[in-house]
Short mmCIF file of C-alpha atoms in Angstrom, two decimals:
data_model
loop_
_atom_site.label_atom_id
_atom_site.label_comp_id
_atom_site.label_asym_id
_atom_site.label_seq_id
_atom_site.Cartn_x
_atom_site.Cartn_y
_atom_site.Cartn_z
CA UNK A 1 -87.58 20.96 44.15
CA UNK A 2 -83.82 21.04 43.42
CA UNK A 3 -82.81 21.08 47.10
CA UNK A 4 -84.46 17.76 47.93
CA UNK A 5 -82.84 16.09 44.98
CA UNK A 6 -79.39 17.29 46.06
CA UNK A 7 -80.03 16.12 49.56
CA UNK A 8 -81.09 12.70 48.26
CA UNK A 9 -77.93 12.43 46.13
CA UNK A 10 -75.76 13.43 49.06
CA UNK A 11 -77.61 10.97 51.26
CA UNK A 12 -76.96 8.18 48.75
CA UNK A 13 -73.29 9.11 48.57
CA UNK A 14 -72.87 9.14 52.33
CA UNK A 15 -74.73 5.82 52.64
CA UNK A 16 -72.52 4.21 50.02
CA UNK A 17 -69.29 5.58 51.54
CA UNK A 18 -69.07 3.02 54.47
CA UNK A 19 -69.57 0.16 52.09
CA UNK A 20 -66.76 1.35 49.79
CA UNK A 21 -64.55 1.94 52.78
CA UNK A 22 -65.31 -1.47 54.20
CA UNK A 23 -64.56 -3.12 50.91
CA UNK A 24 -61.17 -1.36 50.69
CA UNK A 25 -60.36 -2.08 54.32
CA UNK A 26 -60.97 -5.73 53.67
CA UNK A 27 -59.03 -5.86 50.41
CA UNK A 28 -56.96 -9.10 50.56
CA UNK A 29 -53.90 -7.41 49.08
CA UNK A 30 -53.44 -5.40 52.33
CA UNK A 31 -50.44 -6.60 54.21
CA UNK A 32 -46.79 -7.48 53.74
CA UNK A 33 -45.51 -9.75 51.00
CA UNK A 34 -42.17 -11.55 50.56
CA UNK A 35 -41.25 -11.74 46.86
CA UNK A 36 -38.85 -13.93 44.97
CA UNK A 37 -37.87 -12.43 41.63
CA UNK A 38 -36.29 -14.02 38.56
CA UNK A 39 -33.92 -11.46 37.04
CA UNK A 40 -32.08 -11.67 33.82
CA UNK A 41 -29.07 -13.39 35.42
CA UNK A 42 -30.05 -14.26 38.96
CA UNK A 43 -32.87 -14.81 41.41
CA UNK A 44 -33.13 -12.08 44.02
CA UNK A 45 -35.55 -11.21 46.83
CA UNK A 46 -37.95 -8.30 47.06
CA UNK A 47 -40.71 -7.03 49.34
CA UNK A 48 -43.91 -5.06 49.25
CA UNK A 49 -46.33 -3.69 51.81
CA UNK A 50 -49.86 -2.45 51.00
CA UNK A 51 -51.94 -0.47 53.47
CA UNK A 52 -55.15 1.59 53.50
CA UNK A 53 -54.95 5.37 53.56
CA UNK A 54 -58.24 6.99 54.56
CA UNK A 55 -61.44 5.57 53.16
CA UNK A 56 -60.55 4.16 49.81
CA UNK A 57 -56.88 4.63 48.73
CA UNK A 58 -54.32 1.85 48.89
CA UNK A 59 -50.69 2.96 49.28
CA UNK A 60 -47.52 1.08 50.17
CA UNK A 61 -43.79 0.62 50.31
CA UNK A 62 -41.50 -1.54 48.14
CA UNK A 63 -37.97 -2.90 48.49
CA UNK A 64 -36.18 -4.01 45.36
CA UNK A 65 -33.07 -6.24 45.11
CA UNK A 66 -30.99 -3.25 46.38
CA UNK A 67 -31.49 0.17 47.84
CA UNK A 68 -33.97 1.05 50.58
CA UNK A 69 -37.74 1.00 50.95
CA UNK A 70 -39.40 3.48 48.54
CA UNK A 71 -43.01 4.79 48.69
CA UNK A 72 -45.92 3.69 46.54
CA UNK A 73 -48.25 6.60 46.03
CA UNK A 74 -51.22 4.48 44.94
CA UNK A 75 -51.93 0.78 44.54
CA UNK A 76 -54.75 -0.26 42.24
CA UNK A 77 -56.49 -3.51 43.23
CA UNK A 78 -59.51 -4.85 41.32
CA UNK A 79 -60.75 -8.37 40.88
CA UNK A 80 -57.48 -9.85 42.06
CA UNK A 81 -55.34 -7.64 39.81
CA UNK A 82 -52.70 -5.49 41.41
CA UNK A 83 -50.90 -2.58 39.74
CA UNK A 84 -48.56 0.20 40.89
CA UNK A 85 -45.61 2.24 39.79
CA UNK A 86 -42.48 3.28 41.68
CA UNK A 87 -40.26 6.31 41.48
CA UNK A 88 -36.66 5.57 40.36
CA UNK A 89 -34.12 5.28 43.19
CA UNK A 90 -30.71 3.94 42.17
CA UNK A 91 -31.75 3.17 38.63
CA UNK A 92 -29.90 5.20 35.97
CA UNK A 93 -33.06 5.79 33.92
CA UNK A 94 -35.70 8.28 34.92
CA UNK A 95 -38.61 5.98 33.93
CA UNK A 96 -40.74 4.57 36.71
CA UNK A 97 -40.76 0.95 37.67
CA UNK A 98 -44.07 -0.78 36.82
CA UNK A 99 -45.38 -3.69 38.78
CA UNK A 100 -48.38 -5.86 37.79
CA UNK A 101 -49.55 -9.00 39.59
CA UNK A 102 -52.42 -11.36 40.22
CA UNK A 103 -53.48 -12.36 43.72
CA UNK A 104 -54.78 -15.93 44.10
CA UNK A 105 -55.48 -16.86 47.66
CA UNK A 106 -52.41 -15.89 49.59
CA UNK A 107 -50.00 -16.06 46.65
CA UNK A 108 -48.86 -13.36 44.15
CA UNK A 109 -47.56 -13.82 40.66
CA UNK A 110 -46.54 -11.00 38.40
CA UNK A 111 -44.03 -8.98 36.45
CA UNK A 112 -41.73 -6.07 37.38
CA UNK A 113 -40.91 -3.92 34.31
CA UNK A 114 -37.61 -2.19 35.03
CA UNK A 115 -36.83 1.39 33.71
CA UNK A 116 -34.49 -0.35 31.18
CA UNK A 117 -37.49 -2.27 29.81
CA UNK A 118 -36.34 -5.61 31.28
CA UNK A 119 -39.19 -7.73 32.65
CA UNK A 120 -38.59 -9.72 35.79
CA UNK A 121 -41.21 -12.33 36.81
CA UNK A 122 -41.89 -12.82 40.50
CA UNK A 123 -43.93 -14.89 42.95
CA UNK A 124 -44.87 -13.77 46.44
CA UNK A 125 -46.30 -15.06 49.66
CA UNK A 126 -47.75 -13.28 52.70
CA UNK A 127 -44.96 -12.40 55.10
CA UNK A 128 -44.97 -14.15 58.49
CA UNK A 129 -45.80 -12.11 61.55
CA UNK A 130 -42.92 -13.67 63.59
CA UNK A 131 -44.71 -12.77 66.81
CA UNK A 132 -43.40 -14.68 69.81
CA UNK A 133 -45.80 -15.98 72.47
CA UNK A 134 -43.17 -16.81 75.08
CA UNK A 135 -40.06 -15.08 76.31
CA UNK A 136 -36.79 -16.34 74.83
CA UNK A 137 -34.62 -18.94 76.54
CA UNK A 138 -31.03 -18.05 75.90
CA UNK A 139 -28.35 -20.54 75.09
CA UNK A 140 -24.63 -20.38 75.46
CA UNK A 141 -22.63 -17.62 73.90
CA UNK A 142 -20.79 -18.54 70.62
CA UNK A 143 -17.60 -16.77 69.57
CA UNK A 144 -17.93 -16.02 65.82
CA UNK A 145 -14.64 -14.23 65.65
CA UNK A 146 -12.14 -14.05 68.44
CA UNK A 147 -9.07 -12.83 66.59
CA UNK A 148 -7.34 -15.94 65.30
CA UNK A 149 -9.22 -17.44 62.34
CA UNK A 150 -12.26 -17.22 60.06
CA UNK A 151 -13.52 -20.85 60.52
CA UNK A 152 -16.98 -19.60 61.35
CA UNK A 153 -17.28 -17.62 58.11
CA UNK A 154 -17.50 -18.08 54.38
CA UNK A 155 -17.36 -15.61 51.50
CA UNK A 156 -20.54 -15.21 49.49
CA UNK A 157 -20.66 -15.26 45.68
CA UNK A 158 -20.58 -12.02 43.80
CA UNK A 159 -17.02 -10.73 44.17
CA UNK A 160 -13.41 -11.58 45.04
CA UNK A 161 -12.89 -12.41 48.67
CA UNK A 162 -10.91 -9.57 50.35
CA UNK A 163 -11.49 -10.63 53.95
CA UNK A 164 -8.46 -11.56 55.97
CA UNK A 165 -7.32 -11.82 59.62
CA UNK A 166 -4.76 -9.01 60.09
CA UNK A 167 -3.28 -8.35 63.51
CA UNK A 168 -6.17 -10.17 65.18
CA UNK A 169 -8.81 -8.14 63.26
CA UNK A 170 -11.39 -9.42 60.76
CA UNK A 171 -10.44 -7.09 57.91
CA UNK A 172 -11.99 -6.39 54.56
CA UNK A 173 -9.05 -4.80 52.77
CA UNK A 174 -11.11 -3.38 49.90
CA UNK A 175 -14.41 -3.74 48.09
CA UNK A 176 -15.09 -7.38 47.32
CA UNK A 177 -17.25 -10.25 48.53
CA UNK A 178 -19.69 -10.21 51.45
CA UNK A 179 -18.97 -12.50 54.36
CA UNK A 180 -21.46 -14.78 56.12
CA UNK A 181 -21.46 -17.16 59.07
CA UNK A 182 -21.64 -20.82 58.17
CA UNK A 183 -24.28 -21.35 60.84
CA UNK A 184 -27.77 -19.90 60.77
CA UNK A 185 -29.68 -18.27 63.61
CA UNK A 186 -33.24 -17.30 64.43
CA UNK A 187 -33.49 -15.10 67.55
CA UNK A 188 -30.30 -13.90 69.18
CA UNK A 189 -28.16 -11.29 70.97
CA UNK A 190 -25.23 -10.16 68.90
CA UNK A 191 -22.19 -8.24 70.13
CA UNK A 192 -19.46 -6.90 67.83
CA UNK A 193 -16.98 -4.04 67.49
CA UNK A 194 -16.12 -2.29 64.27
CA UNK A 195 -13.99 0.46 62.76
CA UNK A 196 -14.71 2.29 59.54
CA UNK A 197 -12.37 4.54 57.63
CA UNK A 198 -13.32 8.07 56.46
CA UNK A 199 -16.37 7.72 54.26
CA UNK A 200 -16.38 3.97 54.94
CA UNK A 201 -19.49 1.83 54.47
CA UNK A 202 -20.47 -1.68 55.46
CA UNK A 203 -23.46 -3.32 57.07
CA UNK A 204 -24.54 -6.13 59.38
CA UNK A 205 -27.36 -8.35 58.03
CA UNK A 206 -29.42 -10.02 60.69
CA UNK A 207 -30.55 -13.53 59.47
CA UNK A 208 -29.01 -12.40 56.20
CA UNK A 209 -32.12 -10.20 55.50
CA UNK A 210 -32.22 -7.07 57.71
CA UNK A 211 -29.35 -4.63 57.46
CA UNK A 212 -28.14 -2.57 60.42
CA UNK A 213 -26.14 0.20 58.74
CA UNK A 214 -22.39 0.53 59.41
CA UNK A 215 -20.81 3.72 57.95
CA UNK A 216 -19.00 6.93 58.63
CA UNK A 217 -22.25 8.88 58.94
CA UNK A 218 -22.55 12.66 58.63
CA UNK A 219 -23.64 14.77 61.58
CA UNK A 220 -27.19 16.21 61.74
CA UNK A 221 -30.55 14.62 62.08
CA UNK A 222 -30.25 10.79 61.90
CA UNK A 223 -31.73 8.85 58.99
CA UNK A 224 -32.52 5.17 58.61
CA UNK A 225 -29.59 4.91 56.27
CA UNK A 226 -27.14 6.24 58.93
CA UNK A 227 -25.05 4.27 61.40
CA UNK A 228 -27.32 2.18 63.67
CA UNK A 229 -30.43 2.43 61.45
CA UNK A 230 -32.21 -0.58 60.00
CA UNK A 231 -31.64 0.42 56.42
CA UNK A 232 -34.64 2.24 54.88
CA UNK A 233 -37.00 1.40 57.75
CA UNK A 234 -35.93 2.32 61.32
CA UNK A 235 -34.34 5.61 62.25
CA UNK A 236 -31.88 5.81 65.22
CA UNK A 237 -33.22 8.14 67.89
CA UNK A 238 -29.88 9.96 68.07
CA UNK A 239 -26.45 10.20 66.42
CA UNK A 240 -24.36 8.03 68.73
CA UNK A 241 -21.40 7.44 66.42
CA UNK A 242 -17.87 8.30 67.38
CA UNK A 243 -16.47 9.12 63.90
CA UNK A 244 -14.19 7.40 61.44
CA UNK A 245 -11.10 5.47 62.48
CA UNK A 246 -12.41 4.87 66.04
CA UNK A 247 -13.48 1.48 67.50
CA UNK A 248 -17.25 1.42 68.07
CA UNK A 249 -19.56 -1.19 69.57
CA UNK A 250 -22.92 -2.75 68.65
CA UNK A 251 -25.21 -4.84 70.86
CA UNK A 252 -28.15 -5.96 68.80
CA UNK A 253 -31.10 -8.11 70.05
CA UNK A 254 -33.51 -9.67 67.50
CA UNK A 255 -36.60 -11.50 68.70
CA UNK A 256 -39.01 -12.26 65.81
CA UNK A 257 -39.27 -8.96 64.03
CA UNK A 258 -38.54 -6.87 67.14
CA UNK A 259 -35.05 -5.35 67.28
CA UNK A 260 -33.11 -3.33 69.78
CA UNK A 261 -29.87 -1.67 68.69
CA UNK A 262 -27.42 -0.33 71.24
CA UNK A 263 -24.60 1.70 69.68
CA UNK A 264 -21.69 2.70 71.82
CA UNK A 265 -23.76 2.09 74.99
CA UNK A 266 -26.73 4.14 73.81
CA UNK A 267 -30.06 2.56 72.81
CA UNK A 268 -30.78 4.11 69.41
CA UNK A 269 -33.55 1.68 68.41
CA UNK A 270 -35.66 0.34 71.26
CA UNK A 271 -37.73 -2.84 70.64
CA UNK A 272 -39.01 -1.81 67.27
CA UNK A 273 -40.57 -3.92 64.50
CA UNK A 274 -38.63 -4.52 61.30
CA UNK A 275 -41.32 -4.53 58.63
CA UNK A 276 -39.49 -6.61 56.02
CA UNK A 277 -36.25 -7.40 54.21
CA UNK A 278 -33.86 -4.66 53.29
CA UNK A 279 -32.04 -4.19 50.02
CA UNK A 280 -29.21 -6.66 49.60
CA UNK A 281 -30.97 -9.50 51.46
CA UNK A 282 -29.91 -13.04 50.69
CA UNK A 283 -33.52 -14.20 50.29
CA UNK A 284 -37.09 -13.40 51.20
CA UNK A 285 -37.77 -16.46 53.44
CA UNK A 286 -38.36 -14.34 56.54
CA UNK A 287 -39.69 -17.23 58.64
CA UNK A 288 -36.48 -19.25 58.36
CA UNK A 289 -33.15 -18.97 60.27
CA UNK A 290 -30.34 -17.14 58.48
CA UNK A 291 -26.68 -16.23 58.87
CA UNK A 292 -25.08 -13.05 60.12
CA UNK A 293 -23.51 -11.43 57.12
CA UNK A 294 -21.11 -8.55 56.91
CA UNK A 295 -21.20 -6.30 53.85
CA UNK A 296 -17.85 -6.22 52.08
CA UNK A 297 -18.86 -4.93 48.63
CA UNK A 298 -18.53 -1.22 49.57
CA UNK A 299 -15.37 -0.15 51.29
CA UNK A 300 -12.72 -1.51 53.64
CA UNK A 301 -13.78 -2.15 57.22
CA UNK A 302 -12.51 -3.90 60.35
CA UNK A 303 -14.42 -6.01 62.87
CA UNK A 304 -13.41 -7.73 66.12
CA UNK A 305 -14.85 -9.53 69.16
CA UNK A 306 -17.96 -10.91 67.38
CA UNK A 307 -20.15 -13.02 69.73
CA UNK A 308 -23.68 -14.31 69.50
CA UNK A 309 -26.10 -15.78 72.02
CA UNK A 310 -28.83 -17.67 70.29
CA UNK A 311 -32.22 -18.81 71.67
CA UNK A 312 -32.51 -22.47 72.67
CA UNK A 313 -34.86 -24.51 70.51
CA UNK A 314 -37.55 -23.10 68.26
CA UNK A 315 -38.99 -19.71 69.36
CA UNK A 316 -42.65 -19.78 70.35
#
């Protein structure tokens, strides 16, 4: 008599499993979300991705105002309420970051509780796919820096401007302000040359939101935080750097979310999708044009021969 009861219970469990899985698979929180956060002294962008792992567990990734994408071990979603915690990354405290939000339609509203106890309110919208339905039509090449002046550039708030033209080179003499183009771009091909000192660190932000790492990287297996990586997301397929104090070359193509990075003549990232903004992004408005910005708040760095070829008109 016991065996049939066990079989019946097992059958009920198995029968219910597809329904539970289907409900989780269709959870409206699944996807990528661009967040705008009100901090204690500034507004900053953030990003979260929620995906389904197996039958019933929601997991994800999160990008704060700085640092790289960090994993979310479990996302709880019930009746429109979202909750998850994050391991500390660059925070000084060991306490986890806590995130709570409410999903209404395609909009999020919630609070991020920092390890320090500060509470930052945020709103979020579903991130655009940025898929293009037609091949790009390229316009004329624009010289952003040719060796004589910085008319195409402006220093961003947040530090003293240390950028100067020295011997025909766009030079950040020491840690200070970041530098951005006055014009904004959508899809483009970007060429530039750079030289970093020993242990140097900078970055190239595409549309002001996606950082391609510039640094004196160590040898060994490449990481997404190494030279040529899209910070925290895309790993170069090889170490193609030439070392500190040597001129190196980037050719970067960005079409929608799809990026190709050629470092010193070697394709280290080939037509890969950038999931979202990286730490240090100017904003979370991924569907809008943005500037090229060069990171100047780490170490000294030199750039030269910066040229961009934008698409003509609005990408389709």
